[in-house]
N, CA, C and O of each residue as an XYZ file, in Angstrom:
596
protein
N      13.376    -33.678    -28.663
C      13.134    -34.467    -29.841
C      12.987    -33.549    -31.044
O      12.418    -32.461    -30.952
N      13.498    -33.996    -32.140
C      13.365    -33.256    -33.387
C      12.703    -34.182    -34.395
O      13.131    -35.322    -34.575
N      11.673    -33.697    -35.040
C      11.051    -34.514    -36.079
C      11.102    -33.730    -37.385
O      11.073    -32.499    -37.395
N      11.177    -34.447    -38.446
C      11.273    -33.800    -39.745
C      10.046    -34.153    -40.567
O       9.692    -35.323    -40.711
N       9.404    -33.127    -41.100
C       8.287    -33.346    -42.005
C       8.276    -32.203    -42.984
O       8.434    -31.045    -42.597
N       8.092    -32.512    -44.235
C       8.107    -31.515    -45.302
C       9.374    -30.679    -45.280
O       9.334    -29.472    -45.515
N      10.484    -31.317    -45.001
C      11.802    -30.695    -45.030
C      11.960    -29.545    -44.038
O      12.889    -28.746    -44.157
N      11.063    -29.458    -43.065
C      11.187    -28.450    -42.011
C      11.495    -29.172    -40.707
O      10.862    -30.170    -40.365
N      12.457    -28.659    -40.005
C      12.778    -29.249    -38.709
C      12.067    -28.442    -37.634
O      12.321    -27.249    -37.466
N      11.199    -29.086    -36.928
C      10.501    -28.418    -35.816
C      10.848    -29.152    -34.546
O      11.075    -30.361    -34.545
N      10.884    -28.408    -33.476
C      11.223    -29.000    -32.200
C       9.971    -29.043    -31.345
O       9.253    -28.050    -31.223
N       9.717    -30.192    -30.761
C       8.569    -30.343    -29.866
C       9.001    -29.955    -28.463
O      10.027    -30.420    -27.967
N       8.218    -29.107    -27.834
C       8.512    -28.674    -26.475
C       7.625    -29.423    -25.499
O       6.470    -29.718    -25.803
N       8.155    -29.726    -24.344
C       7.320    -30.383    -23.335
C       6.246    -29.414    -22.840
O       6.385    -28.202    -23.002
N       5.194    -29.932    -22.247
C       4.149    -29.055    -21.729
C       4.710    -28.124    -20.648
O       5.731    -28.416    -20.026
N       4.025    -27.008    -20.441
C       4.492    -26.019    -19.466
C       4.574    -26.594    -18.062
O       5.454    -26.216    -17.290
N       3.674    -27.496    -17.725
C       3.700    -28.074    -16.378
C       4.996    -28.845    -16.124
O       5.473    -28.913    -14.991
N       5.556    -29.418    -17.173
C       6.816    -30.140    -17.028
C       7.979    -29.150    -16.972
O       8.944    -29.357    -16.235
N       7.879    -28.071    -17.758
C       8.963    -27.086    -17.788
C       9.107    -26.369    -16.447
O      10.222    -26.095    -16.001
N       7.995    -26.072    -15.816
C       8.022    -25.346    -14.553
C       7.614    -26.284    -13.432
O       6.544    -26.137    -12.843
N       8.463    -27.236    -13.147
C       8.148    -28.223    -12.113
C       8.000    -27.537    -10.768
O       8.900    -26.829    -10.315
N       6.868    -27.753    -10.140
C       6.645    -27.230     -8.803
C       6.475    -25.730     -8.739
O       6.533    -25.160     -7.649
N       6.270    -25.076     -9.852
C       6.090    -23.629     -9.830
C       4.805    -23.298     -9.094
O       3.777    -23.936     -9.323
N       4.851    -22.322     -8.225
C       3.719    -21.978     -7.386
C       2.834    -20.907     -7.970
O       2.339    -20.060     -7.227
N       2.622    -20.909     -9.231
C       1.744    -19.917     -9.850
C       2.366    -18.545     -9.795
O       3.551    -18.373    -10.079
N       1.550    -17.556     -9.424
C       2.033    -16.173     -9.416
C       3.067    -15.938     -8.323
O       3.879    -15.020     -8.430
N       3.047    -16.749     -7.284
C       4.028    -16.599     -6.203
C       5.450    -16.767     -6.715
O       6.371    -16.116     -6.221
N       5.632    -17.628     -7.694
C       6.974    -17.864     -8.214
C       7.477    -16.701     -9.061
O       8.677    -16.595     -9.317
N       6.569    -15.826     -9.498
C       6.965    -14.683    -10.314
C       7.348    -13.466     -9.482
O       7.987    -12.547     -9.994
N       6.971    -13.449     -8.218
C       7.226    -12.290     -7.362
C       8.606    -12.376     -6.732
O       9.179    -13.456     -6.589
N       9.124    -11.220     -6.361
C      10.402    -11.175     -5.658
C      10.233    -11.772     -4.269
O       9.118    -11.893     -3.762
N      11.353    -12.141     -3.665
C      11.310    -12.672     -2.313
C      10.749    -11.633     -1.357
O      11.082    -10.451     -1.448
N       9.907    -12.071     -0.452
C       9.321    -11.168      0.529
C       7.999    -10.571      0.107
O       7.312     -9.973      0.935
N       7.612    -10.710     -1.155
C       6.338    -10.183     -1.629
C       5.278    -11.259     -1.552
O       5.571    -12.448     -1.680
N       4.044    -10.834     -1.342
C       2.936    -11.773     -1.233
C       1.847    -11.389     -2.213
O       1.715    -10.227     -2.597
N       1.076    -12.373     -2.606
C      -0.065    -12.160     -3.496
C      -1.326    -12.531     -2.730
O      -1.416    -13.627     -2.176
N      -2.291    -11.635     -2.693
C      -3.539    -11.891     -2.013
C      -4.632    -12.096     -3.044
O      -4.768    -11.313     -3.984
N      -5.402    -13.141     -2.866
C      -6.360    -13.542     -3.888
C      -7.701    -12.835     -3.763
O      -8.280    -12.445     -4.777
N      -8.198    -12.661     -2.574
C      -9.550    -12.152     -2.414
C      -9.627    -10.648     -2.318
O      -8.669     -9.976     -1.934
N     -10.783    -10.136     -2.674
C     -11.022     -8.695     -2.591
C     -10.978     -8.229     -1.149
O     -10.452     -7.155     -0.856
N     -11.525     -9.027     -0.247
C     -11.536     -8.644      1.167
C     -10.126     -8.532      1.722
O      -9.835     -7.626      2.503
N      -9.246     -9.450      1.323
C      -7.865     -9.386      1.788
C      -7.166     -8.142      1.263
O      -6.401     -7.505      1.987
N      -7.423     -7.797      0.021
C      -6.804     -6.602     -0.554
C      -7.301     -5.344      0.148
O      -6.517     -4.437      0.425
N      -8.580     -5.285      0.432
C      -9.140     -4.125      1.137
C      -8.529     -4.017      2.528
O      -8.176     -2.923      2.968
N      -8.403     -5.140      3.221
C      -7.826     -5.109      4.569
C      -6.355     -4.704      4.535
O      -5.891     -4.024      5.450
N      -5.617     -5.101      3.512
C      -4.209     -4.692      3.403
C      -4.100     -3.197      3.105
O      -3.186     -2.534      3.593
N      -5.022     -2.667      2.311
C      -5.043     -1.229      2.047
C      -5.340     -0.455      3.326
O      -4.711      0.566      3.605
N      -6.299     -0.947      4.097
C      -6.639     -0.300      5.366
C      -5.451     -0.353      6.309
O      -5.149      0.631      6.984
N      -4.780     -1.482      6.362
C      -3.619     -1.639      7.237
C      -2.507     -0.643      6.890
O      -1.870     -0.084      7.783
N      -2.278     -0.426      5.602
C      -1.235      0.512      5.169
C      -1.580      1.940      5.586
O      -0.710      2.673      6.056
N      -2.829      2.338      5.421
C      -3.239      3.696      5.795
C      -3.227      3.881      7.303
O      -2.863      4.945      7.802
N      -3.626      2.840      8.027
C      -3.572      2.925      9.489
C      -2.131      3.050      9.969
O      -1.866      3.751     10.945
N      -1.207      2.385      9.304
C       0.206      2.500      9.669
C       0.724      3.909      9.489
O       1.469      4.412     10.331
N       0.339      4.550      8.404
C       0.735      5.942      8.172
C       0.132      6.850      9.234
O       0.799      7.759      9.728
N      -1.129      6.608      9.588
C      -1.785      7.416     10.619
C      -1.122      7.212     11.980
O      -1.003      8.156     12.761
N      -0.698      6.001     12.263
C      -0.035      5.717     13.534
C       1.290      6.472     13.646
O       1.648      6.970     14.714
N       2.006      6.546     12.532
C       3.286      7.260     12.536
C       3.076      8.735     12.854
O       3.840      9.318     13.623
N       2.057      9.335     12.275
C       1.873     10.782     12.413
C       1.008     11.172     13.608
O       1.025     12.330     14.026
N       0.252     10.222     14.165
C      -0.710     10.533     15.225
C      -0.068     11.170     16.461
O      -0.643     12.082     17.055
N       1.095     10.705     16.844
C       1.708     11.202     18.082
C       2.268     12.620     17.946
O       2.680     13.209     18.945
N       2.292     13.170     16.757
C       2.774     14.546     16.585
C       1.619     15.535     16.446
O       1.839     16.694     16.097
N       0.390     15.089     16.715
C      -0.793     15.945     16.596
C      -0.961     16.812     17.841
O      -0.772     16.349     18.965
N      -1.307     18.036     17.630
C      -1.648     18.930     18.738
C      -0.473     19.709     19.288
O       0.663     19.552     18.840
N      -0.769     20.566     20.282
C       0.285     21.431     20.848
C       1.339     20.655     21.634
O       2.471     21.120     21.763
N       0.992     19.501     22.153
C       1.960     18.694     22.900
C       2.466     17.527     22.057
O       2.944     16.530     22.598
N       2.362     17.647     20.748
C       2.795     16.581     19.846
C       4.292     16.383     19.887
O       5.057     17.321     20.110
N       4.693     15.151     19.669
C       6.112     14.809     19.716
C       6.765     15.036     18.361
O       6.120     14.904     17.321
N       8.036     15.373     18.380
C       8.822     15.491     17.157
C       9.282     14.111     16.715
O       9.433     13.199     17.528
N       9.499     13.976     15.427
C      10.009     12.726     14.860
C      11.392     12.991     14.266
O      11.646     14.053     13.697
N      12.263     12.025     14.406
C      13.571     12.090     13.773
C      13.505     11.219     12.532
O      13.348     10.002     12.631
N      13.624     11.833     11.374
C      13.564     11.125     10.102
C      14.921     11.180      9.424
O      15.607     12.201      9.476
N      15.304     10.093      8.794
C      16.531     10.039      8.012
C      16.121      9.631      6.605
O      15.575      8.546      6.406
N      16.381     10.496      5.625
C      15.960     10.198      4.254
C      17.002      9.339      3.543
O      17.993      8.924      4.143
N      16.768      9.081      2.265
C      17.643      8.211      1.487
C      19.029      8.813      1.258
O      19.953      8.097      0.872
N      19.185     10.104      1.489
C      20.490     10.762      1.349
C      21.193     10.913      2.693
O      22.185     11.636      2.792
N      20.695     10.245      3.720
C      21.194     10.306      5.094
C      21.093     11.699      5.693
O      21.872     12.061      6.575
N      20.140     12.473      5.219
C      19.879     13.783      5.806
C      18.875     13.591      6.935
O      17.884     12.876      6.784
N      19.142     14.240      8.073
C      18.303     14.089      9.257
C      17.295     15.234      9.350
O      17.626     16.392      9.098
N      16.076     14.891      9.711
C      15.010     15.868      9.919
C      14.392     15.624     11.281
O      14.054     14.489     11.618
N      14.241     16.673     12.063
C      13.499     16.608     13.310
C      12.294     17.514     13.116
O      12.431     18.730     12.988
N      11.103     16.904     13.096
C       9.916     17.674     12.771
C       8.674     17.061     13.396
O       8.633     15.867     13.692
N       7.675     17.891     13.589
C       6.346     17.401     13.952
C       5.359     17.732     12.839
O       4.158     17.498     12.978
N       5.866     18.277     11.738
C       5.027     18.643     10.601
C       4.763     17.409      9.743
O       5.691     16.773      9.243
N       3.497     17.088      9.584
C       3.126     15.895      8.825
C       3.474     16.029      7.358
O       3.836     15.039      6.723
N       3.378     17.220      6.805
C       3.742     17.429      5.413
C       5.186     17.051      5.149
O       5.488     16.407      4.144
N       6.080     17.447      6.045
C       7.493     17.083      5.917
C       7.680     15.580      6.089
O       8.468     14.958      5.376
N       6.943     15.000      7.045
C       7.077     13.564      7.287
C       6.702     12.753      6.055
O       7.450     11.869      5.637
N       5.554     13.050      5.479
C       5.106     12.239      4.337
C       5.967     12.483      3.102
O       6.088     11.604      2.249
N       6.566     13.672      2.999
C       7.495     13.916      1.893
C       8.743     13.055      2.025
O       9.260     12.553      1.027
N       9.222     12.886      3.233
C      10.468     12.170      3.459
C      10.283     10.659      3.622
O      11.256      9.912      3.527
N       9.064     10.201      3.865
C       8.838      8.777      4.101
C       8.893      7.929      2.837
O       9.109      6.721      2.932
N       8.709      8.506      1.677
C       8.714      7.772      0.417
C       7.725      6.601      0.468
O       8.115      5.441      0.336
N       6.468      6.915      0.657
C       5.416      5.917      0.776
C       5.250      5.200     -0.559
O       5.131      5.843     -1.602
N       5.241      3.861     -0.527
C       5.145      3.070     -1.744
C       3.765      2.451     -1.948
O       3.365      2.218     -3.089
N       3.038      2.184     -0.887
C       1.754      1.512     -1.003
C       0.726      2.443     -1.658
O       0.601      3.597     -1.248
N      -0.006      1.965     -2.660
C      -0.936      2.841     -3.390
C      -2.018      3.478     -2.521
O      -2.330      4.655     -2.696
N      -2.589      2.726     -1.593
C      -3.642      3.291     -0.742
C      -3.062      4.330      0.216
O      -3.660      5.386      0.423
N      -1.916      4.038      0.794
C      -1.280      4.996      1.694
C      -0.808      6.223      0.921
O      -0.784      7.328      1.463
N      -0.435      6.034     -0.341
C      -0.041      7.161     -1.173
C      -1.229      8.103     -1.411
O      -1.047      9.313     -1.540
N      -2.433      7.551     -1.470
C      -3.623      8.404     -1.605
C      -3.826      9.245     -0.352
O      -4.243     10.400     -0.443
N      -3.536      8.682      0.815
C      -3.607      9.453      2.058
C      -2.561     10.566      2.048
O      -2.814     11.668      2.532
N      -1.390     10.272      1.496
C      -0.337     11.288      1.366
C      -0.798     12.399      0.423
O      -0.555     13.576      0.685
N      -1.462     12.028     -0.671
C      -1.972     13.029     -1.606
C      -3.030     13.907     -0.950
O      -3.076     15.110     -1.208
N      -3.884     13.325     -0.105
C      -4.882     14.107      0.618
C      -4.209     15.056      1.600
O      -4.648     16.194      1.769
N      -3.149     14.593      2.245
C      -2.384     15.433      3.169
C      -1.757     16.617      2.440
O      -1.811     17.751      2.915
N      -1.165     16.342      1.286
C      -0.531     17.417      0.511
C      -1.562     18.397     -0.030
O      -1.294     19.596     -0.096
N      -2.733     17.909     -0.416
C      -3.792     18.791     -0.899
C      -4.282     19.709      0.224
O      -4.548     20.888     -0.006
N      -4.398     19.167      1.431
C      -4.805     19.980      2.580
C      -3.746     21.041      2.877
O      -4.069     22.199      3.145
N      -2.501     20.636      2.824
C      -1.394     21.573      3.074
C      -1.382     22.685      2.027
O      -1.151     23.848      2.359
N      -1.625     22.338      0.789
C      -1.625     23.305     -0.302
C      -2.823     24.252     -0.206
O      -2.691     25.456     -0.428
N      -3.980     23.703      0.124
C      -5.208     24.495      0.151
C      -5.286     25.402      1.377
O      -5.605     26.585      1.262
N      -4.993     24.842      2.549
C      -5.175     25.612      3.794
C      -3.875     25.965      4.496
O      -3.834     26.906      5.288
N      -2.820     25.225      4.216
C      -1.546     25.496      4.859
C      -1.409     24.865      6.227
O      -0.373     25.022      6.874
N      -2.435     24.150      6.689
C      -2.401     23.569      8.027
C      -3.348     22.373      8.079
O      -4.060     22.100      7.113
N      -3.355     21.672      9.189
C      -4.256     20.554      9.483
C      -3.987     19.325      8.620
O      -4.877     18.494      8.439
N      -2.781     19.198      8.089
C      -2.466     18.016      7.301
C      -2.406     16.771      8.181
O      -2.760     15.679      7.735
N      -1.962     16.927      9.423
C      -1.925     15.794     10.342
C      -3.344     15.331     10.669
O      -3.605     14.134     10.780
N      -4.242     16.279     10.820
C      -5.627     15.939     11.108
C      -6.230     15.101      9.980
O      -7.006     14.181     10.239
N      -5.879     15.410      8.742
C      -6.383     14.656      7.596
C      -5.907     13.210      7.662
O      -6.707     12.291      7.488
N      -4.626     12.996      7.910
C      -4.073     11.647      7.942
C      -4.639     10.856      9.120
O      -4.969      9.680      8.972
N      -4.753     11.488     10.281
C      -5.288     10.810     11.459
C      -6.767     10.487     11.270
O      -7.225      9.425     11.690
N      -7.516     11.389     10.644
C      -8.937     11.137     10.381
C      -9.112      9.985      9.396
O      -9.993      9.144      9.572
N      -8.285      9.945      8.371
C      -8.330      8.823      7.424
C      -8.073      7.510      8.159
O      -8.776      6.523      7.941
N      -7.074      7.503      9.022
C      -6.762      6.293      9.786
C      -7.892      5.872     10.700
O      -8.189      4.682     10.810
N      -8.533      6.836     11.362
C      -9.631      6.521     12.276
C     -10.856      6.005     11.525
O     -11.496      5.047     11.958
N     -11.182      6.644     10.394
C     -12.325      6.183      9.596
C     -12.092      4.775      9.062
O     -12.997      3.941      9.067
N     -10.875      4.522      8.605
C     -10.584      3.197      8.072
C     -10.514      2.134      9.166
O     -10.800      0.964      8.912
N     -10.141      2.530     10.365
C     -10.142      1.586     11.485
C     -11.567      1.144     11.801
O     -11.817     -0.034     12.052
N     -12.504      2.104     11.785
C     -13.911      1.769     12.011
C     -14.464      0.942     10.849
O     -15.251      0.020     11.064
N     -14.059      1.264      9.632
C     -14.507      0.499      8.466
C     -13.997     -0.936      8.528
O     -14.691     -1.868      8.120
N     -12.787     -1.105      9.040
C     -12.228     -2.452      9.172
C     -13.073     -3.300     10.110
O     -13.327     -4.473      9.834
N     -13.505     -2.713     11.211
C     -14.359     -3.439     12.147
C     -15.673     -3.852     11.482
O     -16.149     -4.970     11.680
N     -16.255     -2.952     10.700
C     -17.496     -3.273     10.001
C     -17.292     -4.370      8.960
O     -18.149     -5.238      8.796
N     -16.153     -4.333      8.253
C     -15.848     -5.379      7.279
C     -15.715     -6.737      7.953
O     -16.170     -7.751      7.423
N     -15.093     -6.749      9.115
C     -14.917     -8.011      9.837
C     -16.238     -8.547     10.370
O     -16.362     -9.744     10.631
N     -17.234     -7.664     10.536
C     -18.566     -8.102     10.947
C     -19.382     -8.625      9.771
O     -20.480     -9.149      9.957
N     -18.842     -8.480      8.549
C     -19.503     -9.018      7.370
C     -20.260     -8.000      6.547
O     -20.958     -8.376      5.606
N     -20.145     -6.728      6.869
C     -20.828     -5.694      6.099
C     -20.034     -5.437      4.824
O     -18.809     -5.324      4.870
N     -20.710     -5.347      3.706
C     -20.056     -5.165      2.409
C     -19.426     -3.779      2.326
O     -19.951     -2.820      2.891
N     -18.298     -3.675      1.621
C     -17.553     -2.416      1.507
C     -18.396     -1.312      0.866
O     -18.287     -0.150      1.257
N     -19.232     -1.661     -0.111
C     -20.074     -0.650     -0.762
C     -21.084     -0.059      0.220
O     -21.397      1.129      0.143
N     -21.593     -0.874      1.137
C     -22.528     -0.370      2.151
C     -21.830      0.556      3.131
O     -22.422      1.530      3.598
N     -20.578      0.260      3.444
C     -19.808      1.118      4.348
C     -19.551      2.470      3.690
O     -19.648      3.513      4.337
N     -19.227      2.443      2.415
C     -18.977      3.691      1.685
C     -20.244      4.548      1.643
O     -20.182      5.760      1.848
N     -21.386      3.921      1.376
C     -22.652      4.670      1.354
C     -22.988      5.234      2.721
O     -23.548      6.325      2.828
N     -22.650      4.498      3.760
C     -22.949      4.956      5.118
C     -22.064      6.082      5.585
O     -22.463      6.847      6.463
N     -20.864      6.214      5.026
C     -19.959      7.272      5.466
C     -19.955      8.478      4.551
O     -19.332      9.488      4.879
N     -20.630      8.408      3.409
C     -20.659      9.569      2.519
C     -21.670     10.576      3.034
O     -22.716     10.216      3.574
N     -21.334     11.847      2.853
C     -22.198     12.892      3.382
C     -23.081     13.412      2.329
O     -23.887     14.306      2.585
C-alpha cells in the first residue's frame, strides 16, 4: 500500500512476523547442520565434548607403545605420526574450546619440547570428571575452585 501525505509517498511495510512467516528465530539464520544452544549448561557440555574428542584422538598415541595416526591434510598430504604437536597442527581444529587445548599443547611443545600429548590427555580427563560433577548438579564455578591449585 502507498499512502500520500504532505506530498511525500511513503510505503507501509507489514510487520516482521508477517514478513518472516514461520521463521524459527536464530535457527533460521544459521547454516544447515548448525545448532544453537540456549542454556549455559548446554554450552559448557558442548565445550567439554569437543575437548574430550580431541583427547580421544590423541590418547591412543601416548607412551612407548602408542599407535601412529595416518592424517591427510587439506592439500592431500599424508602424515604418519604419533606426535601430538603434528596431529593438532594438521587437524585444523575449529571449536573454540578445543582450540584452547591445542594452544596449551603448542605452549607445552614450545616450552619443554615434549609431553604435548600428556597435556591434551590430561585436559580431556579433567574435563571428563568435571562433566560428571556438572551432571550431578554442582555449579561450574565450584568445580573450578575445587580443581585450582
